[in-house]
Amino acid sequence: MFHTTFYVRRLHSLCGLLVLGMVLFEHIFTNSMAILGPQGLNTALEMMELIPKPIFMGLEIGGIAVPLLFHGIYGIYIAMQAKNNPCNYGYIRNWNFALQRWTAWFLVVFLIWHVGYLRFYVKGVTGTPISFELLQNFFQSPIVVVLYVLGMFAAIFHFCNGITTFCMTWGITKGPRAQSIISIISMGLCAALCAITLIFMGSYFVY
Ligand code: HEM
């Protein structure tokens, strides 16, 4: 029993950092093509369409859906057991621990909306390809823009703080100094990715 929990938790950790981390980077990279305008993003999206359908579906299911469902469902189980105490103690690490859980809850709702609407409804049911123009129209609503920026910030913080906790879980950073250094680097990465997100989201209001 102990061993099962131990290995499932390690798999949850690996899945979050390596698989979902790669998905997040790919997503930010593709979306940042919007900075180049409609043609930049549309070309990037059309290039993905060049991947043969069976391979693309295989990647979507095996590389995104299954790892996300496993990490998300087991993550809900872990988050339900957590005792968040930032107000009692106030240390940065306690705040980060609580934020890791709060962003997880927010991501459950955000990802159901985001994937359900754009991937299943728009692309799947109506058969409309995702394009710069479609997203520009979608972002006409300030509420949608705010929720999307918050969704991206939540995913970025959750992933970057996850780098710090991953290094502790796997014994990569053992002492407090090493842990502080990796935490500073992760939060630097978090700030950089959030800035890139704000820039590419801003593109929809420039072009
Ligand atoms: C679908 C909603 C999600 C839920 C409910 C969730 C839940 C969680 C929870 C509770 C933890 C802490 C695990 C622990 O303390 O042992 C965690 C860790 C982590 N998550 Fe998520 N997560 C979600 C989505 C994501 C996404 C989209 C990514 C990547 C962008 C991600 C990346 C990570 C990483 C890297 C860790 C750190 C692993 C470690 O500490 O070893 N998660 N997640």
Short mmCIF file of C-alpha atoms and ligand atoms in Angstrom, two decimals:
data_model
loop_
_atom_site.label_atom_id
_atom_site.label_comp_id
_atom_site.label_asym_id
_atom_site.label_seq_id
_atom_site.Cartn_x
_atom_site.Cartn_y
_atom_site.Cartn_z
CA MET A 1 0.00 0.00 0.00
CA PHE A 2 2.81 2.39 1.02
CA HIS A 3 4.71 1.52 -2.14
CA THR A 4 1.71 2.08 -4.41
CA THR A 5 1.13 5.57 -2.96
CA PHE A 6 4.85 6.33 -3.22
CA TYR A 7 5.09 5.37 -6.90
CA VAL A 8 1.78 7.00 -7.92
CA ARG A 9 2.95 10.25 -6.28
CA ARG A 10 6.27 10.07 -8.11
CA LEU A 11 4.43 9.47 -11.40
CA HIS A 12 2.16 12.45 -10.63
CA SER A 13 5.26 14.58 -10.05
CA LEU A 14 7.04 13.44 -13.26
CA CYS A 15 3.86 13.86 -15.27
CA GLY A 16 3.41 17.47 -14.02
CA LEU A 17 6.99 18.56 -14.66
CA LEU A 18 7.98 16.75 -17.84
CA VAL A 19 4.80 16.05 -19.81
CA LEU A 20 2.53 18.96 -18.79
CA GLY A 21 5.55 21.28 -18.59
CA MET A 22 6.35 20.53 -22.24
CA VAL A 23 2.69 21.10 -23.18
CA LEU A 24 2.76 24.47 -21.39
CA PHE A 25 5.98 25.56 -23.18
CA GLU A 26 4.62 24.47 -26.58
CA HIS A 27 1.39 26.34 -25.87
CA ILE A 28 3.15 29.56 -24.86
CA PHE A 29 5.49 29.30 -27.86
CA THR A 30 2.67 28.78 -30.40
CA ASN A 31 0.47 31.48 -28.85
CA SER A 32 3.35 33.97 -28.75
CA MET A 33 3.32 33.87 -32.58
CA ALA A 34 0.32 36.23 -32.22
CA ILE A 35 2.93 38.93 -31.50
CA LEU A 36 3.76 38.76 -35.24
CA GLY A 37 0.11 39.41 -36.08
CA PRO A 38 -2.64 37.33 -37.72
CA GLN A 39 -0.29 35.78 -40.28
CA GLY A 40 2.24 34.73 -37.64
CA LEU A 41 -0.26 32.83 -35.49
CA ASN A 42 -2.25 31.41 -38.40
CA THR A 43 0.92 30.04 -40.06
CA ALA A 44 1.95 28.37 -36.77
CA LEU A 45 -1.52 26.82 -36.41
CA GLU A 46 -1.57 25.69 -40.06
CA MET A 47 1.82 24.02 -39.61
CA MET A 48 0.35 21.89 -36.82
CA GLU A 49 -2.41 20.83 -39.20
CA LEU A 50 0.32 19.37 -41.46
CA ILE A 51 0.96 16.64 -38.87
CA PRO A 52 -0.88 13.49 -40.14
CA LYS A 53 -4.27 13.14 -38.37
CA PRO A 54 -3.59 9.76 -36.63
CA ILE A 55 -0.27 11.04 -35.22
CA PHE A 56 -1.87 14.32 -34.13
CA MET A 57 -4.74 12.48 -32.40
CA GLY A 58 -2.25 10.09 -30.77
CA LEU A 59 -0.25 13.07 -29.44
CA GLU A 60 -3.39 14.83 -28.20
CA ILE A 61 -4.64 11.73 -26.37
CA GLY A 62 -1.36 10.15 -25.18
CA GLY A 63 0.67 13.34 -24.72
CA ILE A 64 -1.98 15.69 -23.31
CA ALA A 65 -5.38 14.16 -22.38
CA VAL A 66 -4.21 11.07 -20.45
CA PRO A 67 -1.37 12.80 -18.51
CA LEU A 68 -3.61 15.81 -17.76
CA LEU A 69 -6.49 13.62 -16.54
CA PHE A 70 -4.16 11.53 -14.37
CA HIS A 71 -2.32 14.57 -12.94
CA GLY A 72 -5.57 16.53 -12.50
CA ILE A 73 -7.62 13.77 -10.84
CA TYR A 74 -4.84 12.57 -8.54
CA GLY A 75 -3.99 16.25 -7.92
CA ILE A 76 -7.56 16.91 -6.69
CA TYR A 77 -7.12 14.00 -4.26
CA ILE A 78 -3.82 15.48 -2.97
CA ALA A 79 -5.25 19.03 -2.78
CA MET A 80 -8.22 17.82 -0.73
CA GLN A 81 -5.84 16.49 1.91
CA ALA A 82 -3.81 19.74 2.14
CA LYS A 83 -3.93 22.02 5.17
CA ASN A 84 -3.24 25.54 3.82
CA ASN A 85 -1.90 27.84 6.51
CA PRO A 86 -0.42 31.02 4.97
CA CYS A 87 -2.17 33.29 7.52
CA ASN A 88 -0.95 31.31 10.52
CA TYR A 89 2.69 31.35 9.54
CA GLY A 90 3.11 33.73 6.62
CA TYR A 91 6.39 32.33 5.32
CA ILE A 92 6.87 32.53 1.55
CA ARG A 93 7.05 28.75 1.35
CA ASN A 94 3.69 28.37 3.10
CA TRP A 95 2.16 30.90 0.72
CA ASN A 96 3.63 29.05 -2.26
CA PHE A 97 2.28 25.76 -0.89
CA ALA A 98 -1.23 27.26 -0.57
CA LEU A 99 -0.98 28.96 -4.01
CA GLN A 100 0.07 25.64 -5.57
CA ARG A 101 -3.26 24.17 -4.32
CA TRP A 102 -5.41 27.23 -5.12
CA THR A 103 -4.04 27.44 -8.68
CA ALA A 104 -4.73 23.69 -9.02
CA TRP A 105 -8.42 24.26 -8.15
CA PHE A 106 -8.64 27.22 -10.52
CA LEU A 107 -6.99 25.18 -13.30
CA VAL A 108 -9.57 22.39 -12.96
CA VAL A 109 -12.37 24.86 -13.78
CA PHE A 110 -10.38 26.89 -16.32
CA LEU A 111 -9.11 23.87 -18.29
CA ILE A 112 -12.61 22.31 -18.50
CA TRP A 113 -13.89 25.62 -19.97
CA HIS A 114 -10.85 26.25 -22.21
CA VAL A 115 -10.53 22.71 -23.67
CA GLY A 116 -14.31 22.11 -23.66
CA TYR A 117 -15.08 25.30 -25.60
CA LEU A 118 -12.14 25.72 -28.02
CA ARG A 119 -11.11 22.09 -28.67
CA PHE A 120 -14.38 20.17 -28.28
CA TYR A 121 -17.05 22.70 -29.22
CA VAL A 122 -15.46 25.16 -31.72
CA LYS A 123 -12.97 22.79 -33.41
CA GLY A 124 -14.74 19.46 -32.82
CA VAL A 125 -18.49 20.15 -33.01
CA THR A 126 -18.67 23.18 -35.32
CA GLY A 127 -15.55 22.21 -37.31
CA THR A 128 -14.25 25.82 -37.25
CA PRO A 129 -10.44 26.06 -37.37
CA ILE A 130 -8.86 28.11 -34.58
CA SER A 131 -7.34 31.31 -35.99
CA PHE A 132 -6.13 34.76 -34.89
CA GLU A 133 -9.43 36.28 -36.08
CA LEU A 134 -11.51 33.77 -34.11
CA LEU A 135 -9.53 34.44 -30.92
CA GLN A 136 -9.65 38.20 -31.50
CA ASN A 137 -13.43 37.93 -31.66
CA PHE A 138 -13.48 35.73 -28.54
CA PHE A 139 -11.41 38.33 -26.65
CA GLN A 140 -13.93 41.10 -27.36
CA SER A 141 -15.32 40.37 -23.91
CA PRO A 142 -13.14 41.88 -21.13
CA ILE A 143 -14.33 39.10 -18.75
CA VAL A 144 -12.97 36.43 -21.13
CA VAL A 145 -9.65 38.31 -21.40
CA VAL A 146 -9.30 38.60 -17.60
CA LEU A 147 -10.18 34.90 -17.09
CA TYR A 148 -7.70 33.84 -19.80
CA VAL A 149 -4.87 35.92 -18.33
CA LEU A 150 -5.66 34.51 -14.86
CA GLY A 151 -5.80 30.95 -16.31
CA MET A 152 -2.38 31.38 -17.94
CA PHE A 153 -0.88 32.98 -14.80
CA ALA A 154 -2.28 30.12 -12.68
CA ALA A 155 -0.80 27.45 -15.00
CA ILE A 156 2.56 29.27 -15.15
CA PHE A 157 2.82 29.76 -11.36
CA HIS A 158 1.67 26.19 -10.70
CA PHE A 159 4.32 24.84 -13.09
CA CYS A 160 7.18 27.12 -11.94
CA ASN A 161 6.57 26.60 -8.22
CA GLY A 162 6.29 22.91 -9.17
CA ILE A 163 9.92 23.02 -10.37
CA THR A 164 10.99 23.96 -6.81
CA THR A 165 8.85 21.26 -5.14
CA PHE A 166 9.91 18.70 -7.78
CA CYS A 167 13.58 19.32 -6.94
CA MET A 168 12.82 18.75 -3.24
CA THR A 169 10.67 15.66 -3.86
CA TRP A 170 13.38 14.03 -5.97
CA GLY A 171 16.23 15.04 -3.64
CA ILE A 172 17.88 17.27 -6.29
CA THR A 173 18.06 20.28 -3.93
CA LYS A 174 18.94 19.03 -0.44
CA GLY A 175 20.04 22.05 1.63
CA PRO A 176 18.15 25.31 2.28
CA ARG A 177 20.62 27.30 0.11
CA ALA A 178 20.10 25.10 -2.95
CA GLN A 179 16.34 25.25 -2.38
CA SER A 180 16.37 29.06 -2.17
CA ILE A 181 18.44 29.34 -5.36
CA ILE A 182 16.10 27.07 -7.37
CA SER A 183 13.09 28.91 -5.94
CA ILE A 184 14.48 32.29 -7.10
CA ILE A 185 15.24 30.87 -10.58
CA SER A 186 11.72 29.35 -10.84
CA MET A 187 10.05 32.60 -9.80
CA GLY A 188 12.22 34.45 -12.36
CA LEU A 189 10.99 32.04 -15.04
CA CYS A 190 7.42 32.57 -13.76
CA ALA A 191 7.77 36.36 -14.14
CA ALA A 192 9.25 36.00 -17.66
CA LEU A 193 6.50 33.63 -18.88
CA CYS A 194 3.77 35.86 -17.38
CA ALA A 195 5.29 38.88 -19.19
CA ILE A 196 5.32 36.95 -22.53
CA THR A 197 1.66 36.03 -21.91
CA LEU A 198 0.69 39.67 -21.35
CA ILE A 199 2.53 40.67 -24.54
CA PHE A 200 0.86 38.04 -26.77
CA MET A 201 -2.57 38.71 -25.23
CA GLY A 202 -2.01 42.41 -25.96
CA SER A 203 -1.44 41.59 -29.65
CA TYR A 204 -5.18 40.94 -30.11
CA PHE A 205 -5.82 44.62 -29.33
CA VAL A 206 -3.06 46.02 -31.55
CA TYR A 207 -3.79 44.34 -34.91
C1 HEM B 1 -5.78 20.04 -13.97
C2 HEM B 1 -5.55 20.65 -12.87
C3 HEM B 1 -4.38 20.36 -11.98
C4 HEM B 1 -4.45 19.91 -10.70
C5 HEM B 1 -5.72 19.58 -9.92
C6 HEM B 1 -3.09 19.82 -10.18
C7 HEM B 1 -2.73 19.48 -8.89
C8 HEM B 1 -1.46 19.45 -8.38
C9 HEM B 1 -1.12 19.26 -6.99
C10 HEM B 1 -2.08 19.07 -5.85
C11 HEM B 1 0.25 19.28 -6.91
C12 HEM B 1 1.11 19.13 -5.63
C13 HEM B 1 1.60 17.71 -5.51
C14 HEM B 1 2.40 17.46 -4.25
O1 HEM B 1 2.53 18.32 -3.40
O2 HEM B 1 2.92 16.34 -4.13
C15 HEM B 1 0.75 19.49 -8.23
C16 HEM B 1 2.09 19.54 -8.54
C17 HEM B 1 2.58 19.86 -9.78
N1 HEM B 1 1.85 20.18 -10.91
FE1 HEM B 1 -0.18 20.15 -11.05
N2 HEM B 1 -2.22 20.17 -11.18
C18 HEM B 1 -2.96 20.51 -12.30
C19 HEM B 1 -2.47 20.95 -13.52
C20 HEM B 1 -1.13 21.09 -13.83
C21 HEM B 1 -0.60 21.60 -15.08
C22 HEM B 1 -1.46 22.10 -16.26
C23 HEM B 1 0.77 21.57 -14.98
C24 HEM B 1 1.80 22.02 -15.98
C25 HEM B 1 1.70 23.11 -16.64
C26 HEM B 1 1.11 21.04 -13.69
C27 HEM B 1 2.39 20.87 -13.20
C28 HEM B 1 2.74 20.47 -11.93
C29 HEM B 1 4.10 20.33 -11.43
C30 HEM B 1 5.38 20.58 -12.21
C31 HEM B 1 3.99 19.94 -10.08
C32 HEM B 1 5.13 19.69 -9.10
C33 HEM B 1 5.43 18.22 -8.92
C34 HEM B 1 6.28 17.95 -7.68
O3 HEM B 1 6.18 18.67 -6.68
O4 HEM B 1 7.04 16.99 -7.72
N3 HEM B 1 -0.06 20.75 -13.01
N4 HEM B 1 -0.30 19.59 -9.12
#
